[in-house]
Coordinates of C-alpha atoms and ligand atoms in Angstrom, one line a residue:
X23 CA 8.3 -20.5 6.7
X24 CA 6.2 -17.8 8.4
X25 CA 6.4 -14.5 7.2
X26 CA 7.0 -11.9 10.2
X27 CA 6.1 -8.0 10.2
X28 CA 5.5 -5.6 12.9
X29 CA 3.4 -2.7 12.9
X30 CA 1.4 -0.1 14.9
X31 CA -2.2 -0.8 13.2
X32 CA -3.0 -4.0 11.6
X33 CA -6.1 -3.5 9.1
X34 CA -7.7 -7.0 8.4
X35 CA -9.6 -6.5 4.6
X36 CA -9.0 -3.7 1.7
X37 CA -12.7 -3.8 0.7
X38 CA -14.6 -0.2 1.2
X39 CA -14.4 0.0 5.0
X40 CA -10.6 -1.2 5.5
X41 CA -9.2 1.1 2.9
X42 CA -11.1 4.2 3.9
X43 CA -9.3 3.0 7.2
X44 CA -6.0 2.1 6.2
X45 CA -5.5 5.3 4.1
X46 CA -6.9 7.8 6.7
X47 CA -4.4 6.6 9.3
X48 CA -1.2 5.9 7.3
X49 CA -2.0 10.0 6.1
X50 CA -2.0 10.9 9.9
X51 CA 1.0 9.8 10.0
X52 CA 0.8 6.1 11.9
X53 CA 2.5 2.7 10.4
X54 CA -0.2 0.6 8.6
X55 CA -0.1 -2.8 7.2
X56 CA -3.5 -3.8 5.6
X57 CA -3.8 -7.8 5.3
X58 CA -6.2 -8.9 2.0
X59 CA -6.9 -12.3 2.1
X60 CA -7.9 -12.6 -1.9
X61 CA -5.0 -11.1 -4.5
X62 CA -4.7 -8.1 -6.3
X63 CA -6.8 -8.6 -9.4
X64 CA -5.5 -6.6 -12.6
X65 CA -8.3 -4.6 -15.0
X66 CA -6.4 -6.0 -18.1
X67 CA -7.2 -9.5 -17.1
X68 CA -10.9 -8.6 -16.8
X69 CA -12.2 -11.2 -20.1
X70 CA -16.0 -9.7 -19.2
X71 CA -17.4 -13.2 -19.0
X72 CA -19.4 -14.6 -15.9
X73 CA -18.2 -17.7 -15.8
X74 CA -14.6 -16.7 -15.7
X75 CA -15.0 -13.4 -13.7
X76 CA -17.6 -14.9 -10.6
X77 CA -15.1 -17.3 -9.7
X78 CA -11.8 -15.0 -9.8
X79 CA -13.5 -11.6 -7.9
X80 CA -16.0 -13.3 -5.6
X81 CA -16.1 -14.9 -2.2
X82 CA -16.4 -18.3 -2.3
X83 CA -16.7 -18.3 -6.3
X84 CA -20.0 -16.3 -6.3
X85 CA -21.7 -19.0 -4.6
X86 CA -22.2 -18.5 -0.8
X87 CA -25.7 -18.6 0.5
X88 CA -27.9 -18.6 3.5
X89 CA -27.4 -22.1 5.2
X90 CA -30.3 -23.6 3.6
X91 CA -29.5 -22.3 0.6
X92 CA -32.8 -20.1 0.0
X93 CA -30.8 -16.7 -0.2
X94 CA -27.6 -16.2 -2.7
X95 CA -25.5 -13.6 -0.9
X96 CA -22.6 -12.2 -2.9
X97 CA -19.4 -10.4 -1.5
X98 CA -15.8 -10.0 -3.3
X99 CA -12.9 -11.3 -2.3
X100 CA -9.5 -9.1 -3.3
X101 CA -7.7 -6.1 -3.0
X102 CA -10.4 -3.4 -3.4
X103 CA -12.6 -6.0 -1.8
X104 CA -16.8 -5.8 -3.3
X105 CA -16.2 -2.4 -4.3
X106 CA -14.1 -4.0 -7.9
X107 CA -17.0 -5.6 -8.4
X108 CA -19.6 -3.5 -7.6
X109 CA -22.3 -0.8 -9.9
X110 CA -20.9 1.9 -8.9
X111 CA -23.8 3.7 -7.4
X112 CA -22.8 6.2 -4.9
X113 CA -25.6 6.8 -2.7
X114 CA -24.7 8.4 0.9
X115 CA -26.9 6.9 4.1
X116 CA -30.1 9.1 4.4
X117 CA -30.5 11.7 6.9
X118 CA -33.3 10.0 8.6
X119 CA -31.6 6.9 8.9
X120 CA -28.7 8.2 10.3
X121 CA -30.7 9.9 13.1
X122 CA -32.3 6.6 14.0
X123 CA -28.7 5.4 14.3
X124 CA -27.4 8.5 16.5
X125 CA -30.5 7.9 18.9
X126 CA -28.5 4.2 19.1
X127 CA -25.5 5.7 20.3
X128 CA -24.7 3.8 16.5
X129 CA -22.4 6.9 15.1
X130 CA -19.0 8.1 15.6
X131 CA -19.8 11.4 15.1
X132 CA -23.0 13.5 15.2
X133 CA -25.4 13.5 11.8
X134 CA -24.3 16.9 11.1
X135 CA -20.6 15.5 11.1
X136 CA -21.5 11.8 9.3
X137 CA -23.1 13.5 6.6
X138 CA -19.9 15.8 6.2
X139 CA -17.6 12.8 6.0
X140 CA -20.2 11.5 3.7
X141 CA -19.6 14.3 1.3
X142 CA -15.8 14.2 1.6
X143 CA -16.5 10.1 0.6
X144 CA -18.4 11.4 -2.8
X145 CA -15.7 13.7 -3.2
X146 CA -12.6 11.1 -3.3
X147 CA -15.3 8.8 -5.3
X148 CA -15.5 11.0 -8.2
X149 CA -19.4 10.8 -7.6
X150 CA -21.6 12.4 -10.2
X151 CA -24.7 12.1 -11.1
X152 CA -25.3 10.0 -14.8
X153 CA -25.8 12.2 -17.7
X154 CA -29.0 11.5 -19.2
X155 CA -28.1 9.9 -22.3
X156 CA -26.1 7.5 -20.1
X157 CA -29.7 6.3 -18.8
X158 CA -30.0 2.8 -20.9
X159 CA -33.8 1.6 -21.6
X160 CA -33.8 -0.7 -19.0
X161 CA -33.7 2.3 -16.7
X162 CA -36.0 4.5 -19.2
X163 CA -38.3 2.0 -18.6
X164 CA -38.3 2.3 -14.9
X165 CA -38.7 5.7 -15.4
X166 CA -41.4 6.2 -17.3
X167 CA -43.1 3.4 -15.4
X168 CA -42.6 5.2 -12.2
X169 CA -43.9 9.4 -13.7
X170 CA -47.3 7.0 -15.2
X171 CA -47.7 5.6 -11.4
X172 CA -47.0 8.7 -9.5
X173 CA -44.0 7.3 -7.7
X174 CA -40.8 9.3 -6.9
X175 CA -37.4 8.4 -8.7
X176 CA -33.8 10.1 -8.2
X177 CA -31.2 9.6 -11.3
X178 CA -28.5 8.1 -8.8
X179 CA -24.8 9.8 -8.6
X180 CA -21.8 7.0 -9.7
X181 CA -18.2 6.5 -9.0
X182 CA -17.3 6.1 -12.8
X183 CA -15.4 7.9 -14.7
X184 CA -15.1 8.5 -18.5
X185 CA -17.8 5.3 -18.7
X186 CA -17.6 3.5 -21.9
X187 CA -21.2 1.8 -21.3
X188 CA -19.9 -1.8 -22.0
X189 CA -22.4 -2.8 -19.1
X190 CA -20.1 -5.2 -17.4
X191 CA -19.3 -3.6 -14.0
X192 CA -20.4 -6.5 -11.8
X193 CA -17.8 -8.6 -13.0
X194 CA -15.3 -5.6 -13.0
X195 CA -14.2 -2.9 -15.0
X196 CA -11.7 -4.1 -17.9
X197 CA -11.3 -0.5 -18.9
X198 CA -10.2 0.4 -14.9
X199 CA -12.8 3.5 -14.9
X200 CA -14.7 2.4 -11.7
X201 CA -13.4 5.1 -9.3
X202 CA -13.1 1.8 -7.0
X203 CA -11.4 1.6 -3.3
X204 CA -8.1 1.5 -5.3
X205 CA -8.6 4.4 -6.9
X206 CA -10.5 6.3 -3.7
X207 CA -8.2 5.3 -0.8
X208 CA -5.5 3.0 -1.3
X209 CA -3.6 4.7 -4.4
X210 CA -3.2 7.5 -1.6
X211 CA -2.6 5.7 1.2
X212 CA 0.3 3.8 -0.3
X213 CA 2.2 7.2 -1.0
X214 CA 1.8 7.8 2.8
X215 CA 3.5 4.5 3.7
X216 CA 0.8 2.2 4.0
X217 CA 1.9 -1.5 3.4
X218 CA -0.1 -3.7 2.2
X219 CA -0.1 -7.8 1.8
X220 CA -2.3 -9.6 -0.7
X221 CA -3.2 -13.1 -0.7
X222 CA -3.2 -12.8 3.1
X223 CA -6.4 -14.6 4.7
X224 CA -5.9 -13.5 8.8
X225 CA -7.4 -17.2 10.2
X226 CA -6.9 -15.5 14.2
X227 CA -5.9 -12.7 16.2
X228 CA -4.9 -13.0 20.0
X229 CA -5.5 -9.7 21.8
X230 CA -2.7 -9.7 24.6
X231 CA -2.3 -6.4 27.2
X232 CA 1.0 -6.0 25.2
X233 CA -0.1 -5.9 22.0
X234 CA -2.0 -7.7 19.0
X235 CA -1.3 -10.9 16.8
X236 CA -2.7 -11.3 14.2
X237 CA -1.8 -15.2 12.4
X238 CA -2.7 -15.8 9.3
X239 CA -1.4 -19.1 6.5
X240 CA 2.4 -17.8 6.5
X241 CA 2.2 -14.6 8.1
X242 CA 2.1 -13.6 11.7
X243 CA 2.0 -9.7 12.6
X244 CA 2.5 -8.0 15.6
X245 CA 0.6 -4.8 15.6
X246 CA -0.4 -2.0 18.7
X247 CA -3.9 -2.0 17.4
X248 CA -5.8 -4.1 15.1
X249 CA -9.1 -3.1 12.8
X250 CA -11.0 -6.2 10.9
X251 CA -13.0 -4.9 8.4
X252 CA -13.4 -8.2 6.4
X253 CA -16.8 -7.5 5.5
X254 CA -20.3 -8.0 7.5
X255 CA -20.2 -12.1 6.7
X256 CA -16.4 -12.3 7.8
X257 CA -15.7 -9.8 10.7
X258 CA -18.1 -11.9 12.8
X259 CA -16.4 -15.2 12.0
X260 CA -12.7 -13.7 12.2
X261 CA -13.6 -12.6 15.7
X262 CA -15.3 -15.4 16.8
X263 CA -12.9 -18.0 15.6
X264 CA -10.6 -15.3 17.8
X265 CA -12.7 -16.4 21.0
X266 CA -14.8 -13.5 21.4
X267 CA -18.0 -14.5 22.9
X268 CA -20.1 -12.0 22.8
X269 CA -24.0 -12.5 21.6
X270 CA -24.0 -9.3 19.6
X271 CA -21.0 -10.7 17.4
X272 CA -23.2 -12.0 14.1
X273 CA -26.7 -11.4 15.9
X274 CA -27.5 -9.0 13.7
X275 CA -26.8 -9.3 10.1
X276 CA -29.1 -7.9 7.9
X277 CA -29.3 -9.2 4.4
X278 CA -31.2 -5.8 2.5
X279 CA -32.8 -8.1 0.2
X280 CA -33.1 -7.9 -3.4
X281 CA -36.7 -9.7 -5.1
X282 CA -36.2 -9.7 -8.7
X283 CA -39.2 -8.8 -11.0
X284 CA -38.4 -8.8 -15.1
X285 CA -40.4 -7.9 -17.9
X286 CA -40.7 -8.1 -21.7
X287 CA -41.3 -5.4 -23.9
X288 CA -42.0 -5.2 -27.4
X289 CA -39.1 -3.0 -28.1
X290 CA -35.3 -3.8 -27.9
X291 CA -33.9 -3.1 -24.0
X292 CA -30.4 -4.7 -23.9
X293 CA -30.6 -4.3 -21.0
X294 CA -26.7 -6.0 -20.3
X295 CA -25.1 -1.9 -22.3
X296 CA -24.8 0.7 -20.7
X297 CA -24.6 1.9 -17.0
X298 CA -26.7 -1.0 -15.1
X299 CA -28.5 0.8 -12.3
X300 CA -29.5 4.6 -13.0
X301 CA -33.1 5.5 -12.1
X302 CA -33.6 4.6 -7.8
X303 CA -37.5 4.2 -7.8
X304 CA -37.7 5.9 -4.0
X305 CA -41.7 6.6 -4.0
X306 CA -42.2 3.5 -1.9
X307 CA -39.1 4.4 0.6
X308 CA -40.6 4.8 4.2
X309 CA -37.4 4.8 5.4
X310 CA -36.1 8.2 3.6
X311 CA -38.6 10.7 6.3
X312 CA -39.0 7.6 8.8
X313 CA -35.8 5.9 9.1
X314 CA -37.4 2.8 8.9
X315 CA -39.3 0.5 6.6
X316 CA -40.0 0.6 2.7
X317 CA -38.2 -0.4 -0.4
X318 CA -36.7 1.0 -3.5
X319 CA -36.9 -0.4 -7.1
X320 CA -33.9 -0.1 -9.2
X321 CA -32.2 -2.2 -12.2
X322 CA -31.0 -5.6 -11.5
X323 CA -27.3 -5.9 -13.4
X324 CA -28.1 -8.2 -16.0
X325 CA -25.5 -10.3 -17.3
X326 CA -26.7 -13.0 -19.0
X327 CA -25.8 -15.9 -16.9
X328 CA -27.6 -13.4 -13.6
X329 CA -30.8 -13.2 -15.6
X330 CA -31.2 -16.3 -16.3
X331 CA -30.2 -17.2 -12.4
X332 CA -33.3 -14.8 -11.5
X333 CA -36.3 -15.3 -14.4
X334 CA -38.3 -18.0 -13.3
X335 CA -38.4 -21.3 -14.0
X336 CA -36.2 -24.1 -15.3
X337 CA -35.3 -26.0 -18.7
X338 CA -37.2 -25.1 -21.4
X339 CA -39.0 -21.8 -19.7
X340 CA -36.0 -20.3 -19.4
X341 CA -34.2 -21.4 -22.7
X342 CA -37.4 -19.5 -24.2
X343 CA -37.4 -16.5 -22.3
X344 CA -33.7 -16.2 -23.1
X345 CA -34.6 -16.6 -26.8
X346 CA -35.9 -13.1 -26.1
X347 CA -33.1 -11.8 -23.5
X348 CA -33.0 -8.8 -25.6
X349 CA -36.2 -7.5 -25.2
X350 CA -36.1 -8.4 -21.4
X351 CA -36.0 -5.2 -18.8
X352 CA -34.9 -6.3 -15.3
X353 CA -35.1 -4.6 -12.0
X354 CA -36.1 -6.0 -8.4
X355 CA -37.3 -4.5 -5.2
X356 CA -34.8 -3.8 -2.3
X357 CA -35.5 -4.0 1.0
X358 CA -34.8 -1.9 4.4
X359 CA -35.3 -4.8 6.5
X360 CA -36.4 -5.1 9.6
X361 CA -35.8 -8.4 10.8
X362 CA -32.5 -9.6 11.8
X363 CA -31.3 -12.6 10.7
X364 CA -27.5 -14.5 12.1
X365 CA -24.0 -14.8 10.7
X366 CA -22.1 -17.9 13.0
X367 CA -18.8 -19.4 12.1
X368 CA -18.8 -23.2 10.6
X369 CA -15.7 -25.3 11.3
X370 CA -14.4 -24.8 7.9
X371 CA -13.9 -20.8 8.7
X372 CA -16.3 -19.8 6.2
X373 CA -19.8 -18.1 7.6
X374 CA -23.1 -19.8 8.5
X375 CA -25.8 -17.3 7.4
X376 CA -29.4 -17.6 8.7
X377 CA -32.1 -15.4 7.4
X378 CA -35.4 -15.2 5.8
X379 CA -37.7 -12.1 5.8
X380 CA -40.6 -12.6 7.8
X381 CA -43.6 -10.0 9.2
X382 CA -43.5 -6.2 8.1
X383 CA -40.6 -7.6 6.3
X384 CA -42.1 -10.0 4.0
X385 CA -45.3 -7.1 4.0
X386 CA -42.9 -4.9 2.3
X387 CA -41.4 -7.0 -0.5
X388 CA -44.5 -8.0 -1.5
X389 CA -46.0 -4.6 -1.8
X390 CA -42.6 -3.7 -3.7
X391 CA -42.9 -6.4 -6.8
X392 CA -46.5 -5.8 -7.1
X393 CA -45.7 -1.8 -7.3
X394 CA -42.6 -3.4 -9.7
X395 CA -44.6 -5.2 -11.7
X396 CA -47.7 -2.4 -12.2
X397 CA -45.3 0.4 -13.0
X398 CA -43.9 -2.2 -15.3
X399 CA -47.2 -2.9 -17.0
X400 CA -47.3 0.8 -16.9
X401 CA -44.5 1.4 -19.3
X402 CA -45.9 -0.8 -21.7
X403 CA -44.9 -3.9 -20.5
X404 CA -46.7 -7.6 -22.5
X405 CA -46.0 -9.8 -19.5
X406 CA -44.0 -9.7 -16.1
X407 CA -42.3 -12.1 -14.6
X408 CA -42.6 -12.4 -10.9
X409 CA -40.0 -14.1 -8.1
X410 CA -43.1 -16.5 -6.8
X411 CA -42.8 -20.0 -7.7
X412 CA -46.7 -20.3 -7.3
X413 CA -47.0 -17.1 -9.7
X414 CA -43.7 -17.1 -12.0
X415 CA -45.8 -14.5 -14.9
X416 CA -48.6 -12.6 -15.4
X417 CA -50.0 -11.2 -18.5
X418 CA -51.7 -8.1 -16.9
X419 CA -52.0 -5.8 -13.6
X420 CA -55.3 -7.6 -13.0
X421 CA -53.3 -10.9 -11.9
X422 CA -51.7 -9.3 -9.5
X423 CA -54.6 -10.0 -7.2
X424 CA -53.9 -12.1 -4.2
X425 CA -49.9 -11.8 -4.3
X426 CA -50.3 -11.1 -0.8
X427 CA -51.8 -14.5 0.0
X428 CA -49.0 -16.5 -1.9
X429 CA -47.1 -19.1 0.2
X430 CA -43.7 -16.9 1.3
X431 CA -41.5 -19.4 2.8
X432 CA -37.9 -20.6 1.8
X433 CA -37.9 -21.6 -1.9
X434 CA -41.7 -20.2 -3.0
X435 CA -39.7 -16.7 -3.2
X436 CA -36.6 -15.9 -5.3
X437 CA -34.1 -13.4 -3.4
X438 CA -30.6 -12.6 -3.3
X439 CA -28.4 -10.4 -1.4
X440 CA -25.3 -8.1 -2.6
X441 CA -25.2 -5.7 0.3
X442 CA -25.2 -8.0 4.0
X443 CA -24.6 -5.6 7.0
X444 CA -24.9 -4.8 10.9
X445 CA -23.9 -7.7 11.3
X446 CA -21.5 -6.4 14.4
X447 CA -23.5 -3.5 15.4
X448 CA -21.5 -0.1 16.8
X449 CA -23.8 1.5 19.7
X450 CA -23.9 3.3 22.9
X451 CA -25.8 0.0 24.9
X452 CA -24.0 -3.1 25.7
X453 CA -26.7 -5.0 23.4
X454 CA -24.3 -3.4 20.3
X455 CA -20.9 -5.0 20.2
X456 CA -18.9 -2.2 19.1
X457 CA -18.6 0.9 20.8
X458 CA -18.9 4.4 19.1
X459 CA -15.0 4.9 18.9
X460 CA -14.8 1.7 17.1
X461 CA -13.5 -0.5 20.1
X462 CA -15.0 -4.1 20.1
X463 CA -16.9 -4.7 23.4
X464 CA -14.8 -7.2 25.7
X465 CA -11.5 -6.6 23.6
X466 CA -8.0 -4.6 24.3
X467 CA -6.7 -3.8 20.8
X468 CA -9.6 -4.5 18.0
X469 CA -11.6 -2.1 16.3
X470 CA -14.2 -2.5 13.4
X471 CA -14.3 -0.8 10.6
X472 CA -16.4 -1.9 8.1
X473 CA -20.2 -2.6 6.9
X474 CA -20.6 -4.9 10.0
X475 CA -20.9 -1.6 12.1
X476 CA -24.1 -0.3 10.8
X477 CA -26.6 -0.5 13.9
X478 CA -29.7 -1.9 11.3
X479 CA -30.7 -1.6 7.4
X480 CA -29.4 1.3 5.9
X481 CA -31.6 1.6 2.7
X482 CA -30.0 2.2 -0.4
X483 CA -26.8 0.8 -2.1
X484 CA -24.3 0.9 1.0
X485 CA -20.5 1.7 0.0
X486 CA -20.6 5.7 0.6
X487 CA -21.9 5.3 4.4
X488 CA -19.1 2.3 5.0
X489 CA -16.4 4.1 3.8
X490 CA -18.0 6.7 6.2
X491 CA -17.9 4.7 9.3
X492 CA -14.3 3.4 8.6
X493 CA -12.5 7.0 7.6
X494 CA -14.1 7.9 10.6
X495 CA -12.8 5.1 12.6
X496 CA -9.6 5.9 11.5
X497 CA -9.9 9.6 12.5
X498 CA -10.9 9.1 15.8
X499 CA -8.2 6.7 16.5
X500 CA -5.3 8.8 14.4
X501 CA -6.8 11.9 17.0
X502 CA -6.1 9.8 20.5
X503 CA -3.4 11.1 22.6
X504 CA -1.9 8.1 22.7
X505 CA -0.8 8.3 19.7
Ligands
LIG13 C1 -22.6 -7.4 -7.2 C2 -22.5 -6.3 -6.2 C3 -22.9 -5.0 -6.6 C4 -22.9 -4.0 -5.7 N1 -23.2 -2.7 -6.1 C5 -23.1 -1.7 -5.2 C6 -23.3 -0.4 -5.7 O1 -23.5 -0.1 -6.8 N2 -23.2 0.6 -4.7 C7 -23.0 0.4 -3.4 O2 -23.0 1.3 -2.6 N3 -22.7 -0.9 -3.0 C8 -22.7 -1.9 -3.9 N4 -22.5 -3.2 -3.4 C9 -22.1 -3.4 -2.0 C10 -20.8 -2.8 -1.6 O3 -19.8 -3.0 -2.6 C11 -20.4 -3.5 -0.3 O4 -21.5 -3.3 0.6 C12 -19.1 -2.9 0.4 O5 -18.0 -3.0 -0.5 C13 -18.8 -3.7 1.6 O6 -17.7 -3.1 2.3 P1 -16.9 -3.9 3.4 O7 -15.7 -3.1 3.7 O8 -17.9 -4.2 4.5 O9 -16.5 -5.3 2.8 P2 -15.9 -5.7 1.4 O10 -15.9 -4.6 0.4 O11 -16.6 -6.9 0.9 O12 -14.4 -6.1 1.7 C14 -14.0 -7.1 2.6 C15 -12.6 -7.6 2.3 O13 -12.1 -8.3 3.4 C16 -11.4 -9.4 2.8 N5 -11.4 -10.5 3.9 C17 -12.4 -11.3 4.3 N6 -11.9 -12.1 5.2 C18 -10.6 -11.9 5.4 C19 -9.6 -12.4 6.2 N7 -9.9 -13.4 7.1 N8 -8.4 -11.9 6.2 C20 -8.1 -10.9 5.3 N9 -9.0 -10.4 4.5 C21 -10.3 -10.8 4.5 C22 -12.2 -9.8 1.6 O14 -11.4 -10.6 0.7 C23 -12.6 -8.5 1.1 O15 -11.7 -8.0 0.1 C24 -22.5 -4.2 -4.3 C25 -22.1 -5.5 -3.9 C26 -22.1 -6.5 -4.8 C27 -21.7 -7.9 -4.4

């Protein structure tokens, strides 16, 4: 039997952007029901093992990837959506970035404003910056690397609180001290009326004159307004399985890759305790005074079954070089990319990704792991193991040479992808398919609100600026007379 509800704003996905959404209207005062299509998952279930954990908290079990299947791309699937499962770094969206967006017509607000709601984000996050003996060795490491090169680093703020160290964040915190969407937005929101459904995957929406449909397995609800925000892979499929056509739907996605470089060390890193991802390597980030172009460097979480996923090699290499997992640091290079890569709808519902770095793209990540790997070498570093088939490990910053002239097509290059975005770019031209209030181009009653609205690559880890874009989202539709 079909469930029926009725509402004045449907929000389709709890993850960063739909809750900063779904709370920020239900406190002005309008009637939310926010549709999750994965279930609620409970911290004291958390067993802190890969194999159990991947499965329960991830889309598609952990194990989506681009359509050939060069590029791993990970995204969560519950109530709290990627943010339950993410590090916990709390980085807001660079100033120069931003303005590169604002020249796009690609912010609600003005910079001044943005970076204002950024702050009031890092405020309800709990964001501070880690305390120095909360900086494991796989981040000393980077450190120390980074002062003997000469490049730049930031100890990064967090949304943790009263961390225990056990290192396991990426498959969720069993001690519920990530200061997650739950915690952020929803807790709130709830105690201002919002309703929410779990275990509630929206297949369609119909976008009538009269109002909004939005059908899901079992549930239909009618709603004034609707807001997807079911992440940058889903949004485009959800709206164009809702037969909107437009060519900036899914044109856009970019992936921010990640290139994972690790290294052994003669002394003990452990580098699974403690907070994963401390030190931000930024020396190399054009994109911080440019808005555009360069990498950072920062700790790869690394679980034991992720390492093992990302060290080169198969069989027997890899047995080996997890006989000495302990001593292992691990880190990778990630990517403000350029080039834009496609997010399409498959028949099954689930997305078709498309997207390999090419050009100033590929320029970039190459220039990143060989930085990666010297600053390793650096820091004391006896060999370093490198993401090129044709070049797995080297034994000293001499063999570097010629990493430039390695073959750098699907397969030759490891990669992976935590952070896809833009995928449904917000701008002033009709190129973008969202319009600065949040509207979707071509459609009556759907907004976005989520990571698919960033106009390009924002940088750095990207939960503070979507939460951003979706309380803002919120706010400018909870201020429209017609409300
Ligand atoms: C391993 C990992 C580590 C990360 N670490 C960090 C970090 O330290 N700092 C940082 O800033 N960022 C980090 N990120 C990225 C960050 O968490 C995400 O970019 C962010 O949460 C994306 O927000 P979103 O709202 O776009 O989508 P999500 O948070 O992914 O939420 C989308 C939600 O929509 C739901 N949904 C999808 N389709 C439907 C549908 N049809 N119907 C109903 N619901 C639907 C999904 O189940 C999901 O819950 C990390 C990501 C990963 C995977």
């Amino acid at each position: 039997m079909t469930r029926e509800l009725s509402c004045e704003i449907c929000v389709i996905g709890s993850g960063a952007g739909g809750s900063a959404a779904a709370a920020t209207l239900a406190a002005a005062g309008s009637d939310v029901v926010l549709l999750e299509a994965g279930p609620h998952h409970v911290p004291s279930t958390f067993d802190q093992r890969e194999a159990t954990m991947m499965p329960r908290l991830f889309a598609d079990a952990g194990l989506a990837a681009t359509r050939d299947q060069s590029i791993p791309v990970m995204s969560g699937r519950g109530l709290g959506g990627s943010t339950v499962h993410n590090t916990g770094l709390a980085v807001p969206a660079p100033r120069a970035v931003l303005e590169n967006w604002a020249a796009r017509g690609g912010l609600p607000v003005s910079v001044d404003a943005f970076e204002a709601a950024q702050e009031e984000v890092l405020r309800r996050l709990g964001a501070r910056v880690v305390d120095n003996d909360e900086i494991n060795a796989n981040n000393q490491v980077l450190a120390a690397g980074a002062k003997d090169r000469g490049l730049d680093f930031v100890v990064a703020r967090h949304n943790r609180d009263r961390c225990s160290g056990c290192g396991y964040c990426m498959i969720g915190c069993a001690y519920n001290k990530k200061r997650n969407a739950l915690f952020a937005w929803l807790e709130g929101g709830v105690t201002d009326g919002l309703r929410i459904v779990v275990d509630a995957p929206v297949d369609r929406i119909i976008d009538r004159a009269d109002g909004a449909i939005v059908r899901g397995r079992d549930l239909e609800v009618r709603a004034k307004e609707v807001v997807v925000a079911a992440s940058a892979l889903r949004t485009p499929v959800l709206l164009r399985r809702s037969g909107f056509r437009s060519r900036a739907i899914g044109g856009n996605l970019r992936l921010h890759p990640f290139a994972p470089v690790a290294a052994l060390f003669d002394h003990r890193i452990a580098a699974w305790r403690g907070v994963p991802q401390s030190v931000l390597v930024t020396g190399g980030a054009r994109f911080l005074q440019g808005g555009r172009g360069g990498w950072i460097l920062m700790a790869g979480a690394a679980g034991p079954a992720a390492t093992a996923a990302f060290v080169p090699g198969h069989g027997r290499d890899v047995a080996g070089l997890m006989a000495r997992y302990g001593h292992l640091a691990f880190a990778g290079v990630l990517l403000h990319d350029e080039g834009h890569g496609s997010v399409r709808a498959r028949k099954d519902g689930r997305p078709e990704i498309r997207s390999w770095p090419r050009g100033d793209d590929r320029v970039g990540l190459v220039e990143g792991i060989r930085a990666l790997a010297e600053l390793y070498f650096a820091a004391g570093a006896r060999e370093v193991f490198l993401p090129f088939t044709r070049r797995p490990r080297v034994g000293s910053a001499s063999e570097l040479d010629g990493l430039e002239r390695l073959p750098f097509r699907p397969y030759d290059v490891t990669l992976s992808s935590v952070h896809p975005q833009a995928s449904v770019p917000m701008g002033a031209g009709r190129d973008a398919a969202v319009r600065p209030d949040g509207r979707l181009r071509g459609a009556r009653r759907v907004r976005v609100a989520d990571g698919s609205l960033f106009p390009g690559s924002v940088g750095v880890p990207p939960q503070v600026a979507i939460m951003t874009y979706g309380m803002l989202v919120g706010q400018v539709m909870a201020a429209e007379p017609s409300r």
